[in-house]
Every structure is written in structure tokens, then in C-alpha cells.
mmCIF file of C-alpha atoms in Angstrom:
data_model
loop_
_atom_site.group_PDB
_atom_site.id
_atom_site.type_symbol
_atom_site.label_atom_id
_atom_site.label_comp_id
_atom_site.label_asym_id
_atom_site.label_seq_id
_atom_site.Cartn_x
_atom_site.Cartn_y
_atom_site.Cartn_z
ATOM 1 C CA MET A 1 14.442 -9.298 -26.178
ATOM 2 C CA PRO A 2 11.303 -7.197 -25.588
ATOM 3 C CA GLU A 3 10.609 -4.429 -28.085
ATOM 4 C CA THR A 4 12.527 -1.292 -27.139
ATOM 5 C CA PRO A 5 10.230 1.558 -26.061
ATOM 6 C CA SER A 6 11.410 5.080 -26.844
ATOM 7 C CA THR A 7 9.549 6.841 -24.023
ATOM 8 C CA PRO A 8 8.095 6.048 -20.576
ATOM 9 C CA ALA A 9 4.645 6.082 -22.213
ATOM 10 C CA ASP A 10 5.716 3.410 -24.699
ATOM 11 C CA LEU A 11 7.001 1.195 -21.891
ATOM 12 C CA LEU A 12 3.867 1.836 -19.859
ATOM 13 C CA ALA A 13 1.674 0.700 -22.748
ATOM 14 C CA HIS A 14 3.595 -2.591 -22.851
ATOM 15 C CA LEU A 15 3.156 -3.055 -19.088
ATOM 16 C CA VAL A 16 -0.563 -2.261 -19.079
ATOM 17 C CA ALA A 17 -1.149 -4.876 -21.781
ATOM 18 C CA ILE A 18 0.159 -7.593 -19.407
ATOM 19 C CA ASP A 19 -2.441 -8.956 -16.984
ATOM 20 C CA SER A 20 -0.997 -8.860 -13.442
ATOM 21 C CA ALA A 21 -4.164 -8.986 -11.318
ATOM 22 C CA ASN A 22 -3.348 -10.091 -7.786
ATOM 23 C CA PRO A 23 -4.657 -13.666 -7.241
ATOM 24 C CA ASP A 24 -5.019 -13.059 -3.501
ATOM 25 C CA LEU A 25 -7.654 -10.453 -4.379
ATOM 26 C CA VAL A 26 -9.006 -12.054 -7.555
ATOM 27 C CA PRO A 27 -9.383 -15.866 -7.534
ATOM 28 C CA GLY A 28 -7.573 -17.114 -10.617
ATOM 29 C CA GLY A 29 -5.811 -13.781 -11.133
ATOM 30 C CA ALA A 30 -2.766 -13.872 -13.408
ATOM 31 C CA GLY A 31 -0.270 -12.710 -10.781
ATOM 32 C CA GLU A 32 3.114 -11.196 -11.506
ATOM 33 C CA THR A 33 4.923 -13.913 -13.494
ATOM 34 C CA ALA A 34 4.402 -12.548 -17.015
ATOM 35 C CA ILE A 35 5.108 -8.924 -16.131
ATOM 36 C CA ALA A 36 8.177 -9.907 -14.095
ATOM 37 C CA ASP A 37 9.462 -11.877 -17.096
ATOM 38 C CA HIS A 38 9.006 -8.851 -19.358
ATOM 39 C CA CYS A 39 10.627 -6.363 -16.969
ATOM 40 C CA GLY A 40 13.479 -8.734 -16.180
ATOM 41 C CA GLN A 41 14.352 -9.161 -19.872
ATOM 42 C CA TRP A 42 14.053 -5.414 -20.482
ATOM 43 C CA LEU A 43 16.398 -4.551 -17.626
ATOM 44 C CA ALA A 44 18.905 -7.331 -18.264
ATOM 45 C CA ALA A 45 19.243 -6.121 -21.868
ATOM 46 C CA ARG A 46 20.233 -2.731 -20.482
ATOM 47 C CA GLY A 47 22.996 -4.007 -18.247
ATOM 48 C CA PHE A 48 21.181 -4.501 -14.941
ATOM 49 C CA ALA A 49 21.958 -7.526 -12.794
ATOM 50 C CA VAL A 50 18.491 -9.010 -12.315
ATOM 51 C CA HIS A 51 17.644 -11.100 -9.249
ATOM 52 C CA ARG A 52 14.333 -12.970 -9.126
ATOM 53 C CA LEU A 53 12.831 -13.659 -5.697
ATOM 54 C CA GLU A 54 9.962 -16.120 -5.553
ATOM 55 C CA GLN A 55 9.428 -17.572 -2.120
ATOM 56 C CA ARG A 56 5.770 -17.976 -3.056
ATOM 57 C CA PRO A 57 5.597 -19.881 -6.368
ATOM 58 C CA GLY A 58 3.968 -17.778 -9.059
ATOM 59 C CA ARG A 59 4.433 -14.534 -7.108
ATOM 60 C CA PRO A 60 7.865 -13.250 -8.214
ATOM 61 C CA SER A 61 9.524 -9.957 -7.326
ATOM 62 C CA LEU A 62 12.542 -8.586 -9.178
ATOM 63 C CA VAL A 63 15.542 -6.694 -7.839
ATOM 64 C CA ALA A 64 17.570 -5.153 -10.679
ATOM 65 C CA VAL A 65 20.906 -3.560 -9.748
ATOM 66 C CA ALA A 66 23.153 -1.219 -11.687
ATOM 67 C CA HIS A 67 26.378 -1.367 -9.699
ATOM 68 C CA GLY A 68 28.251 1.870 -9.149
ATOM 69 C CA THR A 69 31.991 2.417 -9.252
ATOM 70 C CA GLY A 70 32.199 2.358 -5.439
ATOM 71 C CA ASN A 71 32.085 4.578 -2.333
ATOM 72 C CA GLY A 72 28.777 6.176 -3.256
ATOM 73 C CA ARG A 73 25.273 6.193 -1.795
ATOM 74 C CA SER A 74 22.859 3.506 -2.988
ATOM 75 C CA LEU A 75 19.265 4.314 -3.916
ATOM 76 C CA MET A 76 16.337 1.913 -4.202
ATOM 77 C CA LEU A 77 13.302 2.705 -6.343
ATOM 78 C CA ASN A 78 10.315 0.594 -5.287
ATOM 79 C CA GLY A 79 7.081 -0.122 -7.127
ATOM 80 C CA HIS A 80 4.541 -2.937 -7.285
ATOM 81 C CA LEU A 81 3.766 -5.071 -10.321
ATOM 82 C CA ASP A 82 0.320 -6.290 -9.247
ATOM 83 C CA THR A 83 -3.012 -4.647 -9.934
ATOM 84 C CA VAL A 84 -6.520 -5.082 -8.616
ATOM 85 C CA SER A 85 -9.250 -6.864 -10.579
ATOM 86 C CA LEU A 86 -9.860 -6.367 -14.289
ATOM 87 C CA THR A 87 -13.534 -7.218 -13.801
ATOM 88 C CA GLY A 88 -15.843 -4.227 -13.838
ATOM 89 C CA TYR A 89 -13.418 -2.027 -15.747
ATOM 90 C CA ASP A 90 -15.189 0.234 -18.264
ATOM 91 C CA GLY A 91 -13.693 -0.983 -21.536
ATOM 92 C CA ASP A 92 -10.761 -3.296 -22.194
ATOM 93 C CA PRO A 93 -8.468 -2.933 -19.172
ATOM 94 C CA LEU A 94 -5.496 -4.429 -21.054
ATOM 95 C CA ALA A 95 -5.764 -2.212 -24.163
ATOM 96 C CA PRO A 96 -4.213 1.147 -23.237
ATOM 97 C CA GLN A 97 -5.913 4.107 -24.901
ATOM 98 C CA ILE A 98 -4.522 7.655 -25.157
ATOM 99 C CA ARG A 99 -7.069 10.484 -25.037
ATOM 100 C CA ASP A 100 -6.514 14.160 -24.251
ATOM 101 C CA GLY A 101 -2.998 13.628 -22.932
ATOM 102 C CA GLN A 102 -4.053 10.728 -20.701
ATOM 103 C CA MET A 103 -3.397 7.006 -20.973
ATOM 104 C CA HIS A 104 -6.333 4.883 -19.834
ATOM 105 C CA GLY A 105 -6.127 1.245 -18.726
ATOM 106 C CA ARG A 106 -5.881 -0.874 -15.599
ATOM 107 C CA GLY A 107 -2.690 -0.039 -13.714
ATOM 108 C CA THR A 108 -1.822 3.128 -15.633
ATOM 109 C CA TYR A 109 -2.150 5.122 -12.400
ATOM 110 C CA ASP A 110 -1.774 2.434 -9.728
ATOM 111 C CA MET A 111 1.035 1.890 -10.437
ATOM 112 C CA LYS A 112 2.539 0.771 -13.702
ATOM 113 C CA GLY A 113 3.147 4.434 -14.523
ATOM 114 C CA GLY A 114 5.535 4.592 -11.576
ATOM 115 C CA ILE A 115 7.182 1.326 -12.682
ATOM 116 C CA ALA A 116 7.751 2.634 -16.233
ATOM 117 C CA ALA A 117 9.140 5.943 -14.981
ATOM 118 C CA MET A 118 11.629 4.357 -12.593
ATOM 119 C CA MET A 119 12.826 1.819 -15.166
ATOM 120 C CA VAL A 120 13.458 4.488 -17.804
ATOM 121 C CA ALA A 121 14.946 6.929 -15.260
ATOM 122 C CA ALA A 122 17.358 4.318 -13.902
ATOM 123 C CA THR A 123 18.432 3.403 -17.426
ATOM 124 C CA ARG A 124 19.077 7.047 -18.332
ATOM 125 C CA ALA A 125 20.908 7.837 -15.097
ATOM 126 C CA THR A 126 23.219 4.819 -15.324
ATOM 127 C CA ALA A 127 23.836 4.848 -19.084
ATOM 128 C CA ALA A 128 27.190 6.635 -18.771
ATOM 129 C CA GLY A 129 28.345 4.294 -15.985
ATOM 130 C CA ALA A 130 29.739 7.180 -13.926
ATOM 131 C CA LEU A 131 27.692 6.825 -10.726
ATOM 132 C CA ARG A 132 29.538 5.806 -7.582
ATOM 133 C CA GLY A 133 26.557 4.298 -5.784
ATOM 134 C CA ASP A 134 24.335 1.374 -6.737
ATOM 135 C CA VAL A 135 20.930 1.963 -8.297
ATOM 136 C CA ILE A 136 18.446 -0.703 -7.192
ATOM 137 C CA LEU A 137 15.031 -1.271 -8.735
ATOM 138 C CA ALA A 138 12.646 -3.322 -6.584
ATOM 139 C CA LEU A 139 9.680 -4.421 -8.716
ATOM 140 C CA VAL A 140 7.573 -6.218 -6.169
ATOM 141 C CA ALA A 141 4.624 -8.559 -5.945
ATOM 142 C CA ASP A 142 1.514 -8.354 -3.788
ATOM 143 C CA GLU A 143 1.432 -4.759 -2.557
ATOM 144 C CA GLU A 144 -2.307 -4.687 -3.183
ATOM 145 C CA HIS A 145 -2.863 -7.439 -0.600
ATOM 146 C CA ALA A 146 -0.195 -8.164 2.034
ATOM 147 C CA SER A 147 3.069 -6.756 0.619
ATOM 148 C CA CYS A 148 4.863 -10.082 0.661
ATOM 149 C CA GLY A 149 7.049 -8.841 -2.214
ATOM 150 C CA THR A 150 8.690 -5.899 -0.462
ATOM 151 C CA ALA A 151 9.014 -7.956 2.715
ATOM 152 C CA GLU A 152 10.861 -10.636 0.723
ATOM 153 C CA VAL A 153 13.124 -8.063 -0.961
ATOM 154 C CA LEU A 154 14.108 -6.532 2.372
ATOM 155 C CA ARG A 155 15.308 -9.872 3.691
ATOM 156 C CA SER A 156 18.101 -9.816 1.095
ATOM 157 C CA PHE A 157 18.619 -6.214 -0.048
ATOM 158 C CA THR A 158 19.034 -2.785 1.512
ATOM 159 C CA ALA A 159 19.954 0.735 0.398
ATOM 160 C CA ASP A 160 20.960 4.099 1.806
ATOM 161 C CA ALA A 161 17.585 5.567 0.779
ATOM 162 C CA ALA A 162 14.490 4.734 -1.249
ATOM 163 C CA VAL A 163 11.733 6.314 -3.309
ATOM 164 C CA VAL A 164 8.381 4.542 -3.648
ATOM 165 C CA THR A 165 6.784 5.634 -6.931
ATOM 166 C CA GLU A 166 3.142 5.152 -5.952
ATOM 167 C CA PRO A 167 0.918 7.859 -7.497
ATOM 168 C CA SER A 168 1.030 11.131 -5.538
ATOM 169 C CA ASN A 169 0.101 13.801 -8.104
ATOM 170 C CA LEU A 170 3.771 14.874 -8.200
ATOM 171 C CA GLU A 171 3.521 15.868 -4.531
ATOM 172 C CA VAL A 172 6.112 14.853 -1.940
ATOM 173 C CA THR A 173 4.433 12.380 0.407
ATOM 174 C CA LEU A 174 6.123 12.163 3.804
ATOM 175 C CA ALA A 175 3.601 10.260 5.911
ATOM 176 C CA HIS A 176 0.751 7.801 5.713
ATOM 177 C CA LYS A 177 -1.585 5.975 8.048
ATOM 178 C CA GLY A 178 -1.231 2.393 9.200
ATOM 179 C CA PHE A 179 -3.969 -0.087 9.966
ATOM 180 C CA ALA A 180 -4.797 -2.931 12.320
ATOM 181 C CA TRP A 181 -7.554 -5.511 11.894
ATOM 182 C CA PHE A 182 -9.161 -7.242 14.858
ATOM 183 C CA ASP A 183 -11.839 -9.875 15.347
ATOM 184 C CA VAL A 184 -14.042 -9.564 18.421
ATOM 185 C CA ASP A 185 -15.871 -12.810 19.197
ATOM 186 C CA ILE A 186 -18.779 -12.237 21.549
ATOM 187 C CA ALA A 187 -20.161 -15.254 23.380
ATOM 188 C CA GLY A 188 -23.808 -16.125 23.875
ATOM 189 C CA ARG A 189 -25.683 -19.311 24.712
ATOM 190 C CA ALA A 190 -27.804 -21.216 22.217
ATOM 191 C CA ALA A 191 -31.392 -21.972 23.199
ATOM 192 C CA HIS A 192 -34.779 -22.345 21.573
ATOM 193 C CA GLY A 193 -36.397 -18.998 20.855
ATOM 194 C CA SER A 194 -39.210 -19.861 23.251
ATOM 195 C CA ARG A 195 -36.806 -20.283 26.206
ATOM 196 C CA PRO A 196 -35.295 -16.847 26.930
ATOM 197 C CA GLU A 197 -34.378 -17.977 30.451
ATOM 198 C CA LEU A 198 -31.887 -20.454 28.885
ATOM 199 C CA GLY A 199 -30.435 -18.360 26.055
ATOM 200 C CA ILE A 200 -27.947 -15.492 25.848
ATOM 201 C CA ASP A 201 -28.251 -13.469 22.635
ATOM 202 C CA ALA A 202 -24.707 -12.877 21.350
ATOM 203 C CA ILE A 203 -25.933 -10.478 18.660
ATOM 204 C CA VAL A 204 -27.700 -8.263 21.197
ATOM 205 C CA LYS A 205 -24.547 -8.292 23.344
ATOM 206 C CA ALA A 206 -22.582 -7.278 20.240
ATOM 207 C CA GLY A 207 -24.857 -4.254 19.996
ATOM 208 C CA HIS A 208 -23.380 -2.917 23.248
ATOM 209 C CA PHE A 209 -19.929 -3.278 21.713
ATOM 210 C CA LEU A 210 -20.931 -1.486 18.504
ATOM 211 C CA VAL A 211 -22.332 1.461 20.458
ATOM 212 C CA ALA A 212 -19.109 1.655 22.476
ATOM 213 C CA LEU A 213 -17.113 1.456 19.247
ATOM 214 C CA GLU A 214 -18.983 4.429 17.809
ATOM 215 C CA LYS A 215 -18.273 6.458 20.950
ATOM 216 C CA LEU A 216 -14.564 5.536 20.741
ATOM 217 C CA GLY A 217 -14.504 6.706 17.122
ATOM 218 C CA ARG A 218 -15.916 10.083 18.165
ATOM 219 C CA ARG A 219 -13.295 10.409 20.907
ATOM 220 C CA LEU A 220 -10.549 9.666 18.415
ATOM 221 C CA ALA A 221 -11.873 12.321 16.028
ATOM 222 C CA GLN A 222 -11.763 14.883 18.837
ATOM 223 C CA GLY A 223 -8.276 13.933 20.028
ATOM 224 C CA ALA A 224 -4.817 15.249 19.199
ATOM 225 C CA ALA A 225 -4.230 15.330 15.434
ATOM 226 C CA HIS A 226 -1.120 14.606 13.405
ATOM 227 C CA PRO A 227 -0.207 17.749 11.401
ATOM 228 C CA LEU A 228 -0.483 15.980 8.026
ATOM 229 C CA LEU A 229 -2.733 12.998 8.710
ATOM 230 C CA GLY A 230 -5.256 14.169 11.269
ATOM 231 C CA THR A 231 -6.491 11.572 13.761
ATOM 232 C CA GLY A 232 -6.818 7.820 13.745
ATOM 233 C CA THR A 233 -10.159 6.311 12.759
ATOM 234 C CA LEU A 234 -12.162 3.198 13.548
ATOM 235 C CA HIS A 235 -14.975 1.294 11.860
ATOM 236 C CA ALA A 236 -16.754 -2.050 12.050
ATOM 237 C CA SER A 237 -16.204 -3.857 8.755
ATOM 238 C CA LEU A 238 -18.033 -7.201 9.075
ATOM 239 C CA ILE A 239 -20.494 -8.856 11.415
ATOM 240 C CA ARG A 240 -21.522 -12.514 11.497
ATOM 241 C CA GLY A 241 -23.762 -14.379 13.913
ATOM 242 C CA GLY A 242 -26.749 -16.602 14.410
ATOM 243 C CA GLU A 243 -28.050 -19.848 12.916
ATOM 244 C CA GLU A 244 -31.781 -19.429 12.266
ATOM 245 C CA PRO A 245 -34.667 -17.211 13.408
ATOM 246 C CA SER A 246 -35.862 -19.585 16.131
ATOM 247 C CA THR A 247 -32.571 -19.910 18.042
ATOM 248 C CA TYR A 248 -30.730 -17.611 20.425
ATOM 249 C CA PRO A 249 -27.327 -16.987 18.765
ATOM 250 C CA ALA A 250 -24.407 -18.501 20.658
ATOM 251 C CA HIS A 251 -21.784 -16.468 18.825
ATOM 252 C CA CYS A 252 -21.319 -13.146 17.069
ATOM 253 C CA ARG A 253 -18.099 -11.957 15.431
ATOM 254 C CA VAL A 254 -17.378 -8.302 14.656
ATOM 255 C CA THR A 255 -14.367 -7.555 12.452
ATOM 256 C CA LEU A 256 -13.062 -4.035 12.728
ATOM 257 C CA GLU A 257 -10.363 -1.853 11.245
ATOM 258 C CA ARG A 258 -8.436 0.817 13.126
ATOM 259 C CA ARG A 259 -6.465 3.279 10.977
ATOM 260 C CA THR A 260 -3.443 4.527 12.892
ATOM 261 C CA VAL A 261 -1.261 7.646 12.759
ATOM 262 C CA PRO A 262 2.368 8.009 13.871
ATOM 263 C CA GLY A 263 2.528 7.445 17.631
ATOM 264 C CA GLU A 264 -0.057 4.643 17.423
ATOM 265 C CA ASN A 265 0.526 0.990 16.581
ATOM 266 C CA ALA A 266 -1.147 -2.404 16.777
ATOM 267 C CA ASP A 267 -0.104 -2.839 20.424
ATOM 268 C CA SER A 268 -1.616 0.485 21.497
ATOM 269 C CA VAL A 269 -4.816 -0.302 19.577
ATOM 270 C CA GLU A 270 -5.091 -3.713 21.247
ATOM 271 C CA GLN A 271 -4.748 -2.059 24.660
ATOM 272 C CA GLU A 272 -7.420 0.489 23.694
ATOM 273 C CA LEU A 273 -9.864 -2.216 22.604
ATOM 274 C CA THR A 274 -9.136 -4.442 25.597
ATOM 275 C CA ALA A 275 -9.948 -1.572 27.974
ATOM 276 C CA LEU A 276 -13.252 -0.961 26.139
ATOM 277 C CA LEU A 277 -14.223 -4.645 26.177
ATOM 278 C CA ASP A 278 -13.217 -5.159 29.806
ATOM 279 C CA HIS A 279 -15.472 -2.241 30.751
ATOM 280 C CA LEU A 280 -18.374 -3.928 28.942
ATOM 281 C CA SER A 281 -17.635 -7.220 30.710
ATOM 282 C CA ALA A 282 -17.835 -5.392 34.041
ATOM 283 C CA THR A 283 -21.031 -3.444 33.259
ATOM 284 C CA VAL A 284 -23.131 -5.544 30.832
ATOM 285 C CA PRO A 285 -24.595 -8.767 32.298
ATOM 286 C CA ASP A 286 -23.378 -11.972 30.604
ATOM 287 C CA PHE A 287 -20.973 -10.118 28.278
ATOM 288 C CA GLY A 288 -18.046 -12.338 27.297
ATOM 289 C CA TYR A 289 -15.542 -11.788 24.516
ATOM 290 C CA ARG A 290 -12.325 -12.894 22.812
ATOM 291 C CA LEU A 291 -10.141 -10.326 20.995
ATOM 292 C CA THR A 292 -7.893 -11.567 18.154
ATOM 293 C CA ARG A 293 -5.396 -9.423 16.285
ATOM 294 C CA GLY A 294 -5.260 -9.888 12.506
ATOM 295 C CA LEU A 295 -3.188 -8.272 9.764
ATOM 296 C CA HIS A 296 -1.610 -5.009 10.829
ATOM 297 C CA ARG A 297 0.776 -2.505 9.269
ATOM 298 C CA GLU A 298 2.374 0.431 11.036
ATOM 299 C CA PRO A 299 2.061 4.089 9.998
ATOM 300 C CA PHE A 300 4.917 5.903 8.257
ATOM 301 C CA GLU A 301 6.520 9.297 8.758
ATOM 302 C CA ALA A 302 9.640 10.473 6.912
ATOM 303 C CA ASP A 303 12.267 12.856 8.230
ATOM 304 C CA PRO A 304 11.826 16.023 6.135
ATOM 305 C CA GLU A 305 15.557 16.706 6.588
ATOM 306 C CA ALA A 306 16.643 13.330 5.155
ATOM 307 C CA LEU A 307 19.067 13.604 2.244
ATOM 308 C CA ILE A 308 16.741 11.785 -0.156
ATOM 309 C CA VAL A 309 13.806 14.062 0.719
ATOM 310 C CA LYS A 310 15.905 17.172 0.119
ATOM 311 C CA ALA A 311 17.407 15.826 -3.116
ATOM 312 C CA LEU A 312 14.098 14.800 -4.691
ATOM 313 C CA SER A 313 12.361 17.998 -3.556
ATOM 314 C CA ARG A 314 15.140 20.080 -5.100
ATOM 315 C CA HIS A 315 14.880 18.328 -8.451
ATOM 316 C CA ALA A 316 11.086 18.393 -8.380
ATOM 317 C CA HIS A 317 11.271 22.157 -7.921
ATOM 318 C CA ALA A 318 13.625 22.450 -10.893
ATOM 319 C CA VAL A 319 11.441 20.332 -13.212
ATOM 320 C CA LEU A 320 8.041 21.635 -12.109
ATOM 321 C CA GLY A 321 9.047 25.269 -11.735
ATOM 322 C CA HIS A 322 7.720 25.554 -8.184
ATOM 323 C CA PRO A 323 8.369 23.900 -4.810
ATOM 324 C CA PRO A 324 6.473 20.603 -4.644
ATOM 325 C CA VAL A 325 3.503 20.325 -2.320
ATOM 326 C CA VAL A 326 4.216 18.293 0.818
ATOM 327 C CA ARG A 327 1.417 15.913 1.708
ATOM 328 C CA ALA A 328 0.384 12.716 3.485
ATOM 329 C CA GLU A 329 -1.822 9.810 2.424
ATOM 330 C CA PRO A 330 -4.626 8.138 4.392
ATOM 331 C CA TYR A 331 -3.828 4.719 2.860
ATOM 332 C CA TRP A 332 -0.941 2.372 3.660
ATOM 333 C CA THR A 333 2.072 1.808 1.378
ATOM 334 C CA ASP A 334 5.328 -0.144 1.335
ATOM 335 C CA CYS A 335 7.104 3.003 2.622
ATOM 336 C CA ALA A 336 6.399 1.745 6.130
ATOM 337 C CA LEU A 337 8.264 -1.520 5.477
ATOM 338 C CA LEU A 338 11.263 0.302 4.014
ATOM 339 C CA ASP A 339 11.333 2.764 6.908
ATOM 340 C CA GLY A 340 11.006 -0.095 9.382
ATOM 341 C CA ALA A 341 14.052 -1.721 7.761
ATOM 342 C CA GLY A 342 16.086 1.436 8.425
ATOM 343 C CA ILE A 343 15.924 2.846 4.881
ATOM 344 C CA PRO A 344 15.005 6.565 4.758
ATOM 345 C CA CYS A 345 12.329 6.974 2.107
ATOM 346 C CA LEU A 346 9.464 8.983 0.693
ATOM 347 C CA LEU A 347 6.647 8.498 -1.795
ATOM 348 C CA PHE A 348 6.494 10.399 -5.090
ATOM 349 C CA GLY A 349 4.572 9.539 -8.246
ATOM 350 C CA VAL A 350 2.357 10.527 -11.140
ATOM 351 C CA ARG A 351 -0.854 12.499 -11.556
ATOM 352 C CA GLY A 352 -4.044 10.763 -12.603
ATOM 353 C CA GLU A 353 -7.155 9.138 -11.186
ATOM 354 C CA GLY A 354 -9.017 5.885 -10.866
ATOM 355 C CA ALA A 355 -7.054 3.629 -8.516
ATOM 356 C CA HIS A 356 -9.220 0.485 -8.115
ATOM 357 C CA ALA A 357 -12.013 2.187 -10.091
ATOM 358 C CA ALA A 358 -13.995 1.380 -13.246
ATOM 359 C CA THR A 359 -11.905 3.873 -15.218
ATOM 360 C CA GLU A 360 -8.242 4.624 -14.572
ATOM 361 C CA TYR A 361 -5.776 6.937 -16.240
ATOM 362 C CA VAL A 362 -2.389 8.607 -15.889
ATOM 363 C CA ASP A 363 -1.574 12.130 -17.029
ATOM 364 C CA LEU A 364 1.230 11.566 -19.559
ATOM 365 C CA ALA A 365 2.905 14.921 -18.957
ATOM 366 C CA SER A 366 3.247 13.960 -15.288
ATOM 367 C CA LEU A 367 4.766 10.638 -16.338
ATOM 368 C CA ASP A 368 7.484 12.512 -18.225
ATOM 369 C CA HIS A 369 7.986 14.911 -15.299
ATOM 370 C CA LEU A 370 8.319 11.987 -12.889
ATOM 371 C CA THR A 371 10.894 10.317 -15.138
ATOM 372 C CA ASP A 372 12.936 13.531 -15.359
ATOM 373 C CA ILE A 373 12.786 14.100 -11.590
ATOM 374 C CA LEU A 374 13.803 10.534 -10.819
ATOM 375 C CA THR A 375 16.643 10.654 -13.345
ATOM 376 C CA ALA A 376 18.060 13.809 -11.756
ATOM 377 C CA THR A 377 17.550 12.470 -8.228
ATOM 378 C CA ILE A 378 19.374 9.219 -9.006
ATOM 379 C CA THR A 379 22.266 11.072 -10.624
ATOM 380 C CA ASP A 380 22.550 13.487 -7.698
ATOM 381 C CA PHE A 381 22.122 11.013 -4.835
ATOM 382 C CA CYS A 382 24.315 8.232 -6.233
ATOM 383 C CA SER A 383 27.158 10.408 -7.585
#
């Protein structure tokens, strides 16, 4: 059995020392197997029924359940086991160091701190065995890339509510943006550079599209804003085209990202881009295109009157001594998948800094506060 930690910080130190870099982001990355093994043993030793889901070999997610006595509300706590790359970290990313009330190391903030807090909180809340509802811990793979872990969990498990323990500076996060990726392939015609009458320059044609894209971005910025998230945004991420200096390029691809707010989705973005490109086809000579939708995730917005939002906010107020700040995040999280599956949820996690950065740390006092808030929320919601 794994060594028994006495505090969330002790457990976090164990988790940080396990390499769980996402191999979809880092070729040869360790993945989630070792950390899932550790967490599974830790939870099983404390009476949780541990289910291992591994549709993709080497990319396991765990669902650990403490069954209630019956006729109570179930609560899922969700957090991801994977981290981004260890390369480029300032120091040893797998050797947690405590300085000035902060623990430094890869994943301390994003988000092994949240994992440690929810594991300890669930253990404390269920120790007496008096809860009526089930407590469900979803420790998932792959959130840093395509969220295959939470998607796999939701095919087999549900709950009456959920809390995602991504870092939020102990602020109640009730909304976040979505995103949609698109490829725009712009057609030209190859010809020798000395024969302009035969060639169509796909890169030059792409320039018309990039100018139109910039204008669309300005219109979005001036449009109606979501009260927490502001407006959607748009940028060109990649451009590829051409063969050599002496040839008219027959093809140019622009990859773009559109960040969406509630009320927008991948379908509405595709319609927006199609209208822009059709206008260019009608007004720019020899402009031809193909639009292809890539990975997309929808935005998220919680109901502020949901029982789980009210319960967690109440206990956050009690622990922190003041009403928690209500906020939104510009980045995407697994909250959107949970909400899409009909599970009311919110995001609430630790203070710290350095997600995906060369240095990363969690404020240890916030880790204790998070554990206390989650413990009280579980006990309240599942009683």
C-alpha cells in the first residue's frame, strides 16, 4: 500500500514526484499509468470502489466511489492526472520543494493540488460512513489535450452534481470560453515564376482572407459581450504554402482558432466563416477555398442558483471568512463536458501560479482551505 500521507500537502508531494506528462503533447511522455496506479491503491485502501477505464491503452482514468446509505444526492469531484511537458522547467520538475508557504514542482498548480485536495476531502467526508449519497472521484486522463478521459468516464458514470478542482484562486468559476479550430485551404495554380499568366498565387489569395479575418476579429470585439467572459475572439494560428521561390504556390492552408462564449458554438462559427469566405469568392478573382472543421469544444455557463453552486459558495464563505469572488475563465475545461452530460457543475480550486510555465507552485494555505471547503460541501450535499 502507498505510504499514508497525513495532509493534502504530503499527498501532493507524492503525486508531483510521479511523471504524468501527456504523451499526446510530449512524444514519449509517461502518461497516466503510474499515477493512476498510485491513486487507485491509495483510494482502495480507504474503502473506495475503484474502477479503471482504459479505452486507450496506457491512458487510464479512475472512478473511485464511496457508496452512500441510499436516497441521497451524488457528487462527482473531477480532476485530471496529466501534466504538460517537464522539459524547460526551471529545476527538477519531479522534486517538490517547499519555500515561503508554497510547493513548487510540475503539476502542483495544474492540477495535482486539486487532485490531492479532493482525495483527502472525500476520505474525510466519508470516513464515518453516514452520507446518504454517493461520493465519486473522477481522476481523468488527457485533459491537457483532448479530454478523452472525462469523455470516457461520462459514458459509464453520472452524478447529481460535480465540482471540477482546476485551479481558480479559491474563486467560484461559473463560466468559461469554448473553442473551435478550422482549416481553410485556399486554392491556387502552380506555374513557373516566369509565367504569371498561367499561375494563381494561393498565398496572395490567402492574404485577402487574413485581412478579412482581422476585420471579423474587430467586429467581434465590438459586439455584445457576455457579462463574465466578454466577447469571442479569433486568430490565425498557422499558415503553410508554397514549394520553392520559383513556383506559383498551388495551395495555402490557414489554421485558425475561434474562442467562443455562451450563445456561440462550432456550428455558428462555421456559418460565420462560410459567409466571409463566400464573400471573398464573389469579390476576389480566382479565389477558391475549402473549409474544414477540426477539434471543437463548447463554452460553459453554470446556473448560479444550482444547489451545488449555493452549497460550495456557502462553505467557501465559512472557511474563507468572506463571500467568494465569482469569476469566469478564458480557457476551456472539462466543466463543459459535465454540463453537456446534464450534470450541474462549477470549477473551484487552489491559489498559485505557473500553469504550463517554467516555474509552477501552489499556495499551501489555499490547498488546506480547498480541502476544508470540499469536505464540508461533500458532507452537506450528500447528506
